[in-house]
Short mmCIF file of C-alpha atoms and ligand atoms in Angstrom, two decimals:
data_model
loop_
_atom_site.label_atom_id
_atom_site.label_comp_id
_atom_site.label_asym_id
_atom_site.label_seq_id
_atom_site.Cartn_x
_atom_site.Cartn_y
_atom_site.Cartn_z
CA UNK A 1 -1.21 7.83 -9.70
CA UNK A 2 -3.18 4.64 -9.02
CA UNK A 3 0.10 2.53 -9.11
CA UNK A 4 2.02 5.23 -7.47
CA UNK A 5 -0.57 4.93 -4.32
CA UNK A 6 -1.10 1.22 -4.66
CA UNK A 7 3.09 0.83 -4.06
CA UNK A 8 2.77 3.33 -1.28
CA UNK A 9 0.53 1.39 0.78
CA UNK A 10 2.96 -0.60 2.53
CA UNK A 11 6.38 0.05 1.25
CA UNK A 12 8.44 3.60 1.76
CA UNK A 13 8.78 5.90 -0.69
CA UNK A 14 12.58 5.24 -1.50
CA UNK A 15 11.84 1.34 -2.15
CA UNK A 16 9.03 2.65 -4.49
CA UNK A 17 10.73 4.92 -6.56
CA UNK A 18 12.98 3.11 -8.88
CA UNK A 19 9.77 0.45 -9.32
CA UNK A 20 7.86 2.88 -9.81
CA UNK A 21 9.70 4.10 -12.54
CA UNK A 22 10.61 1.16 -14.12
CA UNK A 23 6.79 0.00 -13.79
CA UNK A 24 5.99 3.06 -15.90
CA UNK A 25 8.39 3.01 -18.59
CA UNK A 26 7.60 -0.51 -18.97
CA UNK A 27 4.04 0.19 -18.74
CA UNK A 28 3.01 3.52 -19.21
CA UNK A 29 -0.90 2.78 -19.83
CA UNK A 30 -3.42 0.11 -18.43
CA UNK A 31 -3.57 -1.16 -21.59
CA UNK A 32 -0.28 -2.18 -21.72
CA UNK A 33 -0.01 -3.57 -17.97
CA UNK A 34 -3.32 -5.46 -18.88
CA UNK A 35 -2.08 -7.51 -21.69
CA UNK A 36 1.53 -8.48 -19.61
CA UNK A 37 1.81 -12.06 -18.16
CA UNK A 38 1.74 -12.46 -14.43
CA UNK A 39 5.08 -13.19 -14.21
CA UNK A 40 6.53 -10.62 -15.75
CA UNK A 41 4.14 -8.18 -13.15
CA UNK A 42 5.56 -9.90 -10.41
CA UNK A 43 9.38 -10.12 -11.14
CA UNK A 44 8.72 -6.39 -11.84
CA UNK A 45 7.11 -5.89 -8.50
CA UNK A 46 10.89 -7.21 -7.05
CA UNK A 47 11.28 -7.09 -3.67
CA UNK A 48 8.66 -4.69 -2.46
CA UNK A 49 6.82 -7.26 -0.26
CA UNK A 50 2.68 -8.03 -0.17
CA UNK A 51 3.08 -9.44 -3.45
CA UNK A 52 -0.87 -9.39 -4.28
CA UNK A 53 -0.76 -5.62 -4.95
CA UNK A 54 0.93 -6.35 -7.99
CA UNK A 55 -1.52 -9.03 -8.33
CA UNK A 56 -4.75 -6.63 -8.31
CA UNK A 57 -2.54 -3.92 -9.56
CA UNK A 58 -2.56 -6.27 -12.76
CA UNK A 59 -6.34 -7.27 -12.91
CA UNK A 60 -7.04 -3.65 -12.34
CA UNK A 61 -5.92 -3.14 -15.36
CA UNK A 62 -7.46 -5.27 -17.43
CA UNK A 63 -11.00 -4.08 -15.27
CA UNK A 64 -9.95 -0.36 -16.32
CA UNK A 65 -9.23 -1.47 -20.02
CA UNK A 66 -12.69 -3.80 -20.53
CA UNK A 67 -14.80 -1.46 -18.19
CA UNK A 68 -13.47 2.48 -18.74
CA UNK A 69 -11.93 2.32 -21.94
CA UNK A 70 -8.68 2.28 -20.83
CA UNK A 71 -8.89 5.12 -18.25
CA UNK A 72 -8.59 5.16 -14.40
CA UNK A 73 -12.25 6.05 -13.56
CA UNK A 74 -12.97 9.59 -11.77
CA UNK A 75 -15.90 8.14 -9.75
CA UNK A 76 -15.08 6.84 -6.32
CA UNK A 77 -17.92 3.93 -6.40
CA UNK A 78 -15.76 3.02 -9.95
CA UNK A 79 -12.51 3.30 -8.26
CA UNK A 80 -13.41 0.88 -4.95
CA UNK A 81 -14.44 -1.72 -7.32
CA UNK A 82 -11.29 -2.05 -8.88
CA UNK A 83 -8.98 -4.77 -7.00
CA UNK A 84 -6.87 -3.69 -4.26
CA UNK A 85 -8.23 -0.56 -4.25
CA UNK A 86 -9.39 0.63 -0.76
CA UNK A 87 -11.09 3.99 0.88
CA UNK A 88 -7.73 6.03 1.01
CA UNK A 89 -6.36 5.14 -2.34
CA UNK A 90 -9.55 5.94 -4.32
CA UNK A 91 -9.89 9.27 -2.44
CA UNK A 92 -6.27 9.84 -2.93
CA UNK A 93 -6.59 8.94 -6.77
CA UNK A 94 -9.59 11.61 -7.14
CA UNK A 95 -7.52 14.12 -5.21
CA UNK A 96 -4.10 14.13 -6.77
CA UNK A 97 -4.90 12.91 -10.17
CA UNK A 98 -8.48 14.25 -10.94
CA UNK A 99 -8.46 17.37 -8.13
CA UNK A 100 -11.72 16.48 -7.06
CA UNK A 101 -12.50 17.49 -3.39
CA UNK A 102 -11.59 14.65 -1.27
CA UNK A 103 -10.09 14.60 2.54
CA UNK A 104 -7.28 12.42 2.07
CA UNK A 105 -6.16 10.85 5.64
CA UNK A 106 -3.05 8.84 5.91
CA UNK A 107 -1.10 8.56 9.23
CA UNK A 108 0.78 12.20 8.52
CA UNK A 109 -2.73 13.86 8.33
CA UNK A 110 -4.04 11.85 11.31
CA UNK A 111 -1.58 12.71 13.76
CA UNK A 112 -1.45 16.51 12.61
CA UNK A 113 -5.80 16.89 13.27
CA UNK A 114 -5.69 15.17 16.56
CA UNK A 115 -2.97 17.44 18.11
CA UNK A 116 -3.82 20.59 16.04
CA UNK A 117 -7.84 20.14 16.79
CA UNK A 118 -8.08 16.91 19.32
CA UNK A 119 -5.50 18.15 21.74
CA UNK A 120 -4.43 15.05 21.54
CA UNK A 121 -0.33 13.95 20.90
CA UNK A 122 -0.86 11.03 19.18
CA UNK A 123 -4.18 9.55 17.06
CA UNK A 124 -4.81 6.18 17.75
CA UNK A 125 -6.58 4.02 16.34
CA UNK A 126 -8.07 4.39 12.86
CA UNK A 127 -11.75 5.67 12.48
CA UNK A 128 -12.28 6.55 8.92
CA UNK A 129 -15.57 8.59 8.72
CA UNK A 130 -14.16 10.07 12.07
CA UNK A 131 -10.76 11.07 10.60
CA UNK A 132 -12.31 11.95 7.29
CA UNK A 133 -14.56 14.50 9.14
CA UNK A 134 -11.49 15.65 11.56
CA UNK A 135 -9.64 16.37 7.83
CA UNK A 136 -12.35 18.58 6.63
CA UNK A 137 -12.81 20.85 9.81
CA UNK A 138 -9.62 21.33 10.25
CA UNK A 139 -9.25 22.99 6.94
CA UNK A 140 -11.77 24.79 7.07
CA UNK A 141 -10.57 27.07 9.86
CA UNK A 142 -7.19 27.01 7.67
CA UNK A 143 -8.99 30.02 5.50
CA UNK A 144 -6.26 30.48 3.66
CA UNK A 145 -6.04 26.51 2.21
CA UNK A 146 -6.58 27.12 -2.00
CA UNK A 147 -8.60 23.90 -2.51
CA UNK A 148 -9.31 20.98 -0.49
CA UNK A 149 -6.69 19.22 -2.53
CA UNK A 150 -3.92 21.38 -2.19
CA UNK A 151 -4.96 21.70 1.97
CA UNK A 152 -4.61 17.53 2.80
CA UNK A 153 -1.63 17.72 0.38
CA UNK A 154 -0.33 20.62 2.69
CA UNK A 155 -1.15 18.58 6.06
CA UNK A 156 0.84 15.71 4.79
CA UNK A 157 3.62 17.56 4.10
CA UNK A 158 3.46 19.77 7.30
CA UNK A 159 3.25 15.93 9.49
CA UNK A 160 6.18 14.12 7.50
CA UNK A 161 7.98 17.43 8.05
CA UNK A 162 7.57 19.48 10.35
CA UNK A 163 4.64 17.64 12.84
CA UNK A 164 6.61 14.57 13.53
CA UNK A 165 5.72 11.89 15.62
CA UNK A 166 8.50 12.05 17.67
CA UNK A 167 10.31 16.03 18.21
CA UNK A 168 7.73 18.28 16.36
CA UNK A 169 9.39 20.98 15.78
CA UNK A 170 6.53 23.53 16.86
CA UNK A 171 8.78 26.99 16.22
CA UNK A 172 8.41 25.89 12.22
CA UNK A 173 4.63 25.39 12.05
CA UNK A 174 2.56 27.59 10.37
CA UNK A 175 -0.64 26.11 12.38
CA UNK A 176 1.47 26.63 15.81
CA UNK A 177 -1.12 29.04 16.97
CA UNK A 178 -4.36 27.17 16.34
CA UNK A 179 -2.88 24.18 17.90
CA UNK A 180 -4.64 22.82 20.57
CA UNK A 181 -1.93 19.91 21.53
CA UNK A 182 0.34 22.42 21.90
CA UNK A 183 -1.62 25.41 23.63
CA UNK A 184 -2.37 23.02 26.51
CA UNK A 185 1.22 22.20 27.01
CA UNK A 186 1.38 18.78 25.31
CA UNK A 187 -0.31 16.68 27.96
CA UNK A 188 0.80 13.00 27.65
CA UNK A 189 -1.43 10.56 25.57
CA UNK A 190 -3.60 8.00 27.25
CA UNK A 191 -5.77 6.58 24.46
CA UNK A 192 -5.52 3.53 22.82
CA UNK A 193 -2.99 3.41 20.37
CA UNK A 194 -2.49 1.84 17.02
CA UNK A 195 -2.06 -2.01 16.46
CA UNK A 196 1.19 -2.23 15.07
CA UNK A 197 2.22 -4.14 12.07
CA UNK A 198 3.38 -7.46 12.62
CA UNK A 199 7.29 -8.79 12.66
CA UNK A 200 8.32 -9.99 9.35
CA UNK A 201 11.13 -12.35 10.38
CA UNK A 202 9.68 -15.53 10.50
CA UNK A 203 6.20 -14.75 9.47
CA UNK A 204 4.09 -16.88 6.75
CA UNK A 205 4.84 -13.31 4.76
CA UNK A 206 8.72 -14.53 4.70
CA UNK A 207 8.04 -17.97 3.95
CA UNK A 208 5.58 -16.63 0.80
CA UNK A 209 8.37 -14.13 -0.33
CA UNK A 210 10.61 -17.28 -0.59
CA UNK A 211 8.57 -19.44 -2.63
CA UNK A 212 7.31 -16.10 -5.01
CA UNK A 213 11.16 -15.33 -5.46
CA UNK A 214 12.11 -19.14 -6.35
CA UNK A 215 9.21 -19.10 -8.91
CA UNK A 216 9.38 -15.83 -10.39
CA UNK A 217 13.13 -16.36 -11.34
CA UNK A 218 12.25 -19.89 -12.37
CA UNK A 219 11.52 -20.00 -16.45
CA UNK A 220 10.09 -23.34 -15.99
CA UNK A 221 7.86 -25.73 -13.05
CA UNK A 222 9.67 -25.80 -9.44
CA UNK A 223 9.75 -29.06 -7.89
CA UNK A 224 7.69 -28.91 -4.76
CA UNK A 225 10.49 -31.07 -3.06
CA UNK A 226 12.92 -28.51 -3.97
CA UNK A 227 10.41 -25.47 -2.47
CA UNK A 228 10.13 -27.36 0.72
CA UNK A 229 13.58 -27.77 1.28
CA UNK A 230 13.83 -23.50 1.64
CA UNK A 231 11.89 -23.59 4.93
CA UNK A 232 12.77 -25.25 8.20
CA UNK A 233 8.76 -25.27 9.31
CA UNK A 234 6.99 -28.20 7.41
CA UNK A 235 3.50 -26.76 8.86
CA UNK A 236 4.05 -23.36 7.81
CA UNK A 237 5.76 -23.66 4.45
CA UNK A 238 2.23 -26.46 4.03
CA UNK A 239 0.19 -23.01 5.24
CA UNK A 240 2.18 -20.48 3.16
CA UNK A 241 2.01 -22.04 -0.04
CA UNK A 242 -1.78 -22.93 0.08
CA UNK A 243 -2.31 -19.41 1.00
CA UNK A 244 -0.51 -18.52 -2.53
CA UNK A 245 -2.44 -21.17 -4.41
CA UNK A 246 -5.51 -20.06 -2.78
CA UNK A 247 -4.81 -16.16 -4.03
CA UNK A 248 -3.85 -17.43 -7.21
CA UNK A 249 -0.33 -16.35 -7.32
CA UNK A 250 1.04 -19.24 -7.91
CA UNK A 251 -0.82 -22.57 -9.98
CA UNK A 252 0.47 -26.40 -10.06
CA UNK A 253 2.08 -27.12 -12.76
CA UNK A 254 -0.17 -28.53 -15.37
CA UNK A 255 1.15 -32.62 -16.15
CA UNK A 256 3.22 -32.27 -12.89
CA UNK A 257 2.68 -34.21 -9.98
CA UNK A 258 4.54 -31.72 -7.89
CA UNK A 259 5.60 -28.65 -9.39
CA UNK A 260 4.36 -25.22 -9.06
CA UNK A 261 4.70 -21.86 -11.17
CA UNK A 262 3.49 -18.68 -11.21
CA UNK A 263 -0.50 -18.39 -12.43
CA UNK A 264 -0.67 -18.14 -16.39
CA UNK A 265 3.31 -18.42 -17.01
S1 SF4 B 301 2.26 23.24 16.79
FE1 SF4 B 301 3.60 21.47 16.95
S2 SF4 B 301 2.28 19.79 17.60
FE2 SF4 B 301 0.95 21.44 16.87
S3 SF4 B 301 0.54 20.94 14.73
FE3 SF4 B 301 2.31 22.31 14.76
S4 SF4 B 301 4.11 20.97 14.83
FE4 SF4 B 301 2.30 19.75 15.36
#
């Protein structure tokens, strides 16, 4: 579950799934992800992108192994200390794998509360304690949701599904009646919207993908000469690849004067 989420935070579901899989036949306990060399984590993360989850996916591990005996811990103070573990993903862990009562809010959930409750046709900006709250009234006029759980799991589904963000299809919903957005005749949204993520073409994020890919198929030290000859941008291949050094991705080589490798390999 915790590696299932982590993946999901920025990649889609169908670039997940056959990593996922693989990740877990490979490594179907922390124990075994904690004792794997960095490399291997990362040419196993492939090309999912925001290489560092597999990074703190990785040291998670070996937290969960030296600090819970080997088991993802059920306490959400526990699960925010682990690396790369934020608000959402430790309440989604203690919802979906432990069924403890948690209001789960991704951007599904979000937009479903602030048309079914705000009125509202869109959600804007994020506001967790805010959302969180919006989660939890919501089901509670739902009388008929079996568990907390089972309710955000049910507002997800109803958002990806049937509450889209563009064309909801309001004749399927099994909330239609409750629904404020829709009972005042979907008035147009004027709030502030979301930031949206930025373009990848071009971005230091490219430029780091490129220099993880070169090193993670290399079995031995790559040349910084060689590196620097992938990227056009002097400045920004310079910026990219001290950002990488400086999240400990990737290490000089030791007795090199100019290679680099992965950390540990
Ligand atoms: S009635 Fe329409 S807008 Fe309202 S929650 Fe259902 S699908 Fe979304």
């Amino acid at each position: 579950m915790l590696v299932s989420e982590v993946m999901l935070q920025q990649t889609p579901v169908s670039r997940v799934l056959p990593v996922y899989e693989y990740w877990l036949s490979r490594w179907p306990t922390p124990a075994h992800l904690a004792t794997e060399s960095l490399i291997e984590v990362l040419r196993a993360w492939d090309r999912m992108g925001y290489p560092r989850r597999a990074q703190r996916l990785h040291e998670a591990a070996q937290i969960i192994v030296s600090d819970h005996g080997g088991t993802v811990p059920h306490e959400l103070d526990a699960l925010l200390a682990l690396p790369g573990v934020g608000d959402y993903t430790a309440r989604a862990v203690r919802c979906f794998a432990w069924g403890l009562p948690e209001a789960v809010v991704d951007t599904n959930v979000r937009r479903v509360v602030a048309r079914a409750q705000g009125g509202q046709g869109e959600a804007g900006p994020p506001r967790t304690v805010a959302d969180r709250a919006g989660v939890t009234t919501l089901l509670e006029t739902l009388t008929d949701a079996p568990s907390q759980c089972a309710g955000v799991a049910g507002l997800m589904e109803l958002g990806a599904i049937v509450c889209r963000a563009r064309a909801p299809e309001c004749s399927a919903c099994p909330i239609a009646d409750l629904c404020q957005w829709r009972n005042a005749g979907y008035p147009p949204y004027e709030g502030a919207t979301a930031t949206k993520q930025a373009r990848f073409e071009g971005s230091d994020r490219q430029v780091r993908g490129i220099i993880l890919r070169e090193l993670r198929s290399s079995d031995t030290p790559v040349p910084g000469a060689f590196l620097r000859t992938l990227w056009v941008e002097e400045e920004q291949f310079e910026r990219s690849l001290q950002s990488l050094l400086e999240d400990g991705l990737i290490e000089p080589a030791p007795g090199e004067r100019d290679g680099y490798r992965i950390s540990g390999s």
